[in-house]
Short mmCIF file of C-alpha atoms in Angstrom, two decimals:
data_model
loop_
_atom_site.label_atom_id
_atom_site.label_comp_id
_atom_site.label_asym_id
_atom_site.label_seq_id
_atom_site.Cartn_x
_atom_site.Cartn_y
_atom_site.Cartn_z
CA GLY A 1 1.21 4.16 20.22
CA ALA A 2 -1.50 1.81 19.11
CA GLY A 3 -1.22 2.66 15.43
CA VAL A 4 0.92 4.53 12.94
CA SER A 5 0.41 8.24 13.42
CA GLN A 6 1.04 10.83 10.72
CA SER A 7 1.01 14.58 10.97
CA PRO A 8 -0.27 16.86 9.73
CA SER A 9 -3.29 15.13 8.26
CA ASN A 10 -3.66 17.92 5.71
CA LYS A 11 -1.13 20.41 4.44
CA VAL A 12 -1.61 23.17 1.91
CA THR A 13 1.54 24.90 0.81
CA GLU A 14 2.62 27.37 -1.80
CA LYS A 15 4.72 26.25 -4.70
CA GLY A 16 8.39 26.63 -3.90
CA LYS A 17 8.05 26.23 -0.14
CA ASP A 18 9.55 23.37 1.84
CA VAL A 19 7.36 20.95 3.79
CA GLU A 20 8.00 18.34 6.46
CA LEU A 21 5.76 15.35 6.97
CA ARG A 22 6.01 13.31 10.13
CA CYS A 23 5.45 9.65 10.86
CA ASP A 24 5.28 7.97 14.26
CA PRO A 25 5.43 4.20 13.75
CA ILE A 26 4.09 1.57 16.07
CA SER A 27 6.37 1.20 19.06
CA GLY A 28 8.91 -1.55 18.49
CA HIS A 29 8.50 -1.70 14.73
CA THR A 30 11.93 -1.66 13.18
CA ALA A 31 10.93 -1.19 9.55
CA LEU A 32 9.32 2.00 8.25
CA TYR A 33 8.16 2.84 4.75
CA TRP A 34 6.96 5.91 2.92
CA TYR A 35 4.59 5.66 -0.02
CA ARG A 36 2.91 8.25 -2.18
CA GLN A 37 -0.60 8.00 -3.56
CA SER A 38 -1.33 10.46 -6.33
CA LEU A 39 -4.85 11.07 -7.58
CA GLY A 40 -6.00 8.14 -9.64
CA GLN A 41 -2.74 6.29 -9.11
CA GLY A 42 -1.79 3.32 -7.05
CA LEU A 43 0.66 3.57 -4.23
CA GLU A 44 4.23 4.34 -5.17
CA PHE A 45 7.13 3.30 -2.93
CA LEU A 46 9.41 6.13 -1.87
CA ILE A 47 11.86 4.95 0.80
CA TYR A 48 12.41 2.24 3.38
CA PHE A 49 14.11 2.44 6.77
CA GLN A 50 15.50 -0.38 8.83
CA GLY A 51 16.26 1.23 12.16
CA ASN A 52 17.75 4.60 11.32
CA SER A 53 19.31 3.46 8.05
CA ALA A 54 17.68 3.77 4.65
CA PRO A 55 18.88 0.82 2.57
CA ASP A 56 16.40 1.55 -0.19
CA LYS A 57 15.74 5.09 -1.37
CA SER A 58 15.05 4.04 -4.93
CA GLY A 59 11.56 5.50 -5.02
CA LEU A 60 12.41 9.08 -4.14
CA PRO A 61 11.40 10.97 -7.28
CA SER A 62 14.03 13.69 -7.16
CA ASP A 63 16.71 15.21 -4.98
CA ARG A 64 14.10 17.59 -3.60
CA PHE A 65 12.85 14.65 -1.55
CA SER A 66 14.69 13.41 1.52
CA ALA A 67 13.83 11.51 4.66
CA GLU A 68 15.38 10.68 7.96
CA ARG A 69 14.58 8.54 10.92
CA THR A 70 15.85 9.09 14.42
CA GLY A 71 16.00 6.83 17.46
CA GLY A 72 14.63 4.00 15.37
CA SER A 73 11.27 5.65 15.71
CA VAL A 74 9.97 8.91 14.25
CA SER A 75 10.59 9.63 10.59
CA THR A 76 10.37 12.89 8.70
CA LEU A 77 9.88 13.19 4.96
CA THR A 78 11.02 16.55 3.63
CA ILE A 79 10.10 17.99 0.27
CA GLN A 80 12.05 21.06 -0.76
CA ARG A 81 10.87 23.65 -3.24
CA THR A 82 7.51 21.96 -3.64
CA GLN A 83 5.95 21.65 -7.07
CA GLN A 84 2.33 21.11 -8.00
CA GLU A 85 3.07 17.55 -9.08
CA ASP A 86 4.06 16.81 -5.49
CA SER A 87 0.39 17.07 -4.51
CA ALA A 88 -0.59 13.63 -3.23
CA VAL A 89 -1.36 11.64 -0.13
CA TYR A 90 1.84 10.55 1.59
CA LEU A 91 1.40 7.33 3.50
CA CYS A 92 3.69 5.90 6.11
CA ALA A 93 3.71 2.25 7.18
CA SER A 94 5.63 0.23 9.71
CA SER A 95 6.22 -3.44 10.33
CA LEU A 96 7.94 -5.46 13.00
CA TYR A 97 10.68 -6.67 10.71
CA ALA A 98 11.51 -6.37 7.05
CA GLY A 99 12.90 -8.77 4.52
CA GLN A 100 10.83 -11.72 5.62
CA GLY A 101 7.55 -11.02 3.96
CA ASP A 102 5.77 -12.43 6.96
CA TYR A 103 4.09 -9.33 8.18
CA GLY A 104 1.49 -7.12 6.68
CA TYR A 105 2.27 -3.50 7.10
CA THR A 106 0.30 -1.21 9.34
CA PHE A 107 -0.41 2.01 7.51
CA GLY A 108 -1.11 5.44 8.88
CA SER A 109 -3.97 7.59 7.63
CA GLY A 110 -1.65 9.68 5.51
CA THR A 111 -0.88 13.33 4.99
CA ARG A 112 -2.74 14.98 2.14
CA LEU A 113 -0.40 17.51 0.59
CA THR A 114 -1.76 20.16 -1.74
CA VAL A 115 0.66 22.49 -3.49
CA VAL A 116 -0.99 25.65 -4.81
CA ALA B 1 10.12 -6.50 -13.88
CA GLN B 2 7.59 -6.58 -11.10
CA LYS B 3 4.15 -5.38 -11.94
CA VAL B 4 0.63 -5.68 -10.56
CA THR B 5 -2.36 -5.08 -12.80
CA GLN B 6 -5.87 -4.44 -11.58
CA ALA B 7 -7.79 -3.99 -14.80
CA GLN B 8 -11.08 -3.10 -13.15
CA THR B 9 -11.02 0.57 -12.25
CA GLU B 10 -14.48 0.69 -10.73
CA ILE B 11 -17.18 -1.84 -9.97
CA SER B 12 -20.72 -1.12 -8.82
CA VAL B 13 -22.98 -3.78 -7.36
CA VAL B 14 -26.16 -3.95 -5.37
CA GLU B 15 -26.05 -5.28 -1.85
CA LYS B 16 -26.00 -9.07 -1.53
CA GLU B 17 -24.43 -9.56 -4.93
CA ASP B 18 -21.17 -11.46 -5.14
CA VAL B 19 -18.26 -9.57 -6.67
CA THR B 20 -14.78 -10.61 -7.78
CA LEU B 21 -11.85 -8.22 -7.98
CA ASP B 22 -9.13 -9.29 -10.37
CA CYS B 23 -5.39 -9.08 -9.83
CA VAL B 24 -2.68 -10.19 -12.23
CA TYR B 25 0.98 -9.95 -11.32
CA GLU B 26 4.39 -10.25 -12.95
CA THR B 27 7.61 -11.23 -11.24
CA ARG B 28 10.78 -13.10 -12.13
CA ASP B 29 11.23 -14.43 -8.62
CA THR B 30 10.09 -17.85 -7.51
CA THR B 31 9.52 -16.70 -3.94
CA TYR B 32 7.21 -13.78 -3.46
CA TYR B 33 4.24 -12.57 -1.46
CA LEU B 34 0.89 -11.27 -2.56
CA PHE B 35 -1.33 -8.99 -0.56
CA TRP B 36 -4.74 -7.39 -0.61
CA TYR B 37 -5.46 -4.12 1.17
CA LYS B 38 -8.70 -2.24 1.65
CA GLN B 39 -8.80 1.55 1.64
CA PRO B 40 -12.12 2.86 2.99
CA PRO B 41 -13.11 6.52 2.58
CA SER B 42 -11.18 7.36 5.75
CA GLY B 43 -8.01 6.73 3.74
CA GLU B 44 -6.22 4.28 5.97
CA LEU B 45 -5.07 1.09 4.29
CA VAL B 46 -6.29 -2.03 6.01
CA PHE B 47 -4.39 -5.29 5.59
CA LEU B 48 -6.66 -8.14 4.44
CA ILE B 49 -4.43 -11.04 3.47
CA ARG B 50 -0.89 -12.16 2.68
CA ARG B 51 -0.18 -15.24 0.60
CA ASN B 52 3.24 -16.69 -0.24
CA SER B 53 4.07 -18.12 -3.62
CA PHE B 54 4.34 -21.69 -2.36
CA ASP B 55 0.85 -21.84 -0.99
CA GLU B 56 -1.78 -22.07 -3.69
CA GLN B 57 -4.58 -23.11 -1.40
CA ASN B 58 -7.58 -20.90 -1.66
CA GLU B 59 -8.47 -19.05 1.49
CA ILE B 60 -11.82 -18.10 2.94
CA SER B 61 -12.43 -15.64 5.73
CA GLY B 62 -16.07 -15.00 6.37
CA ARG B 63 -17.52 -13.39 3.26
CA TYR B 64 -14.07 -12.93 1.73
CA SER B 65 -12.25 -15.50 -0.34
CA TRP B 66 -9.09 -15.47 -2.39
CA ASN B 67 -8.14 -17.56 -5.40
CA PHE B 68 -4.41 -17.81 -6.08
CA GLN B 69 -3.42 -19.39 -9.39
CA LYS B 70 0.28 -19.40 -10.27
CA SER B 71 -0.44 -20.80 -13.72
CA THR B 72 -2.21 -17.58 -14.67
CA SER B 73 -0.31 -15.29 -12.25
CA SER B 74 -3.55 -14.22 -10.69
CA PHE B 75 -4.68 -13.57 -7.14
CA ASN B 76 -8.37 -12.74 -7.30
CA PHE B 77 -10.52 -11.60 -4.42
CA THR B 78 -14.22 -12.43 -4.07
CA ILE B 79 -16.69 -10.83 -1.71
CA THR B 80 -19.80 -12.92 -1.20
CA ALA B 81 -23.11 -11.26 -0.37
CA SER B 82 -21.60 -7.78 -0.55
CA GLN B 83 -22.60 -5.11 1.94
CA VAL B 84 -22.55 -1.33 1.81
CA VAL B 85 -19.65 -1.34 4.28
CA ASP B 86 -17.56 -3.14 1.68
CA SER B 87 -17.49 0.04 -0.40
CA ALA B 88 -13.83 1.02 -0.65
CA VAL B 89 -10.82 0.95 -2.92
CA TYR B 90 -9.09 -2.42 -2.92
CA PHE B 91 -5.42 -2.76 -3.73
CA CYS B 92 -3.51 -5.86 -4.71
CA ALA B 93 0.25 -5.80 -4.04
CA LEU B 94 3.39 -7.89 -4.53
CA SER B 95 6.65 -8.14 -2.65
CA GLU B 96 9.68 -10.31 -3.27
CA TYR B 97 11.10 -12.46 -0.51
CA GLY B 98 14.42 -11.48 1.00
CA ASN B 99 14.03 -7.96 -0.20
CA THR B 100 12.94 -5.04 1.85
CA ASP B 101 9.27 -5.99 1.82
CA LYS B 102 8.83 -3.10 -0.53
CA LEU B 103 5.36 -3.45 -2.00
CA ILE B 104 4.46 -3.01 -5.63
CA PHE B 105 0.83 -1.98 -5.77
CA GLY B 106 -1.76 -2.18 -8.47
CA THR B 107 -3.76 0.93 -9.26
CA GLY B 108 -6.70 -0.28 -7.21
CA THR B 109 -10.33 -1.14 -7.86
CA ARG B 110 -13.03 1.10 -6.47
CA LEU B 111 -15.97 -0.97 -5.28
CA GLN B 112 -19.31 0.70 -4.70
CA VAL B 113 -22.02 -1.34 -3.07
CA PHE B 114 -25.47 0.21 -3.29
CA PRO B 115 -28.31 -0.64 -0.90
#
């Protein structure tokens, strides 16, 4: 597609439930990133994909968080047993290549997750 | 350790005023990239500029200009003759070359431009 697409745009879930957030990167972009933006905070790196591999998962806050990418395209971020502190906007970004610093990311509009 | 500091949490100006958003960074690497992003109320982050550590020339793009000074580890952003449409949260970010292009963001500066 023309831009990075994320779904759903808003998600309200009960504490303890699992949620899946989806990201459709720009076609042909090999690198994909997930970030989290909590209220009043900057953006926090979660995980990076190059193709279907995730060489850097260092930002995942706990083992309740996982992500996968299939076909070098769509990525899903899964949060198990959600907690209230997971409430945030989850942003996905893609870029043509990674490791070169030459390209600004293209970000999606994010998924606003609210855990009640 | 890598760190980006945006000390100004919120700035309010009246239209047509000039405004400068400050960004100070820390990194041990000699090769790195600095970025500015704009986040309007719609929430989507918009890429404004990328600057590598070897290029200290100031850059101007329309009403926007950037001042990169390695001596003070700063990468400040100035909007000249601000407009209401400039109202947004602005983020400064850092990435290290040869890495994953993982970005380290500052906490952002909310700019409100009043008519």
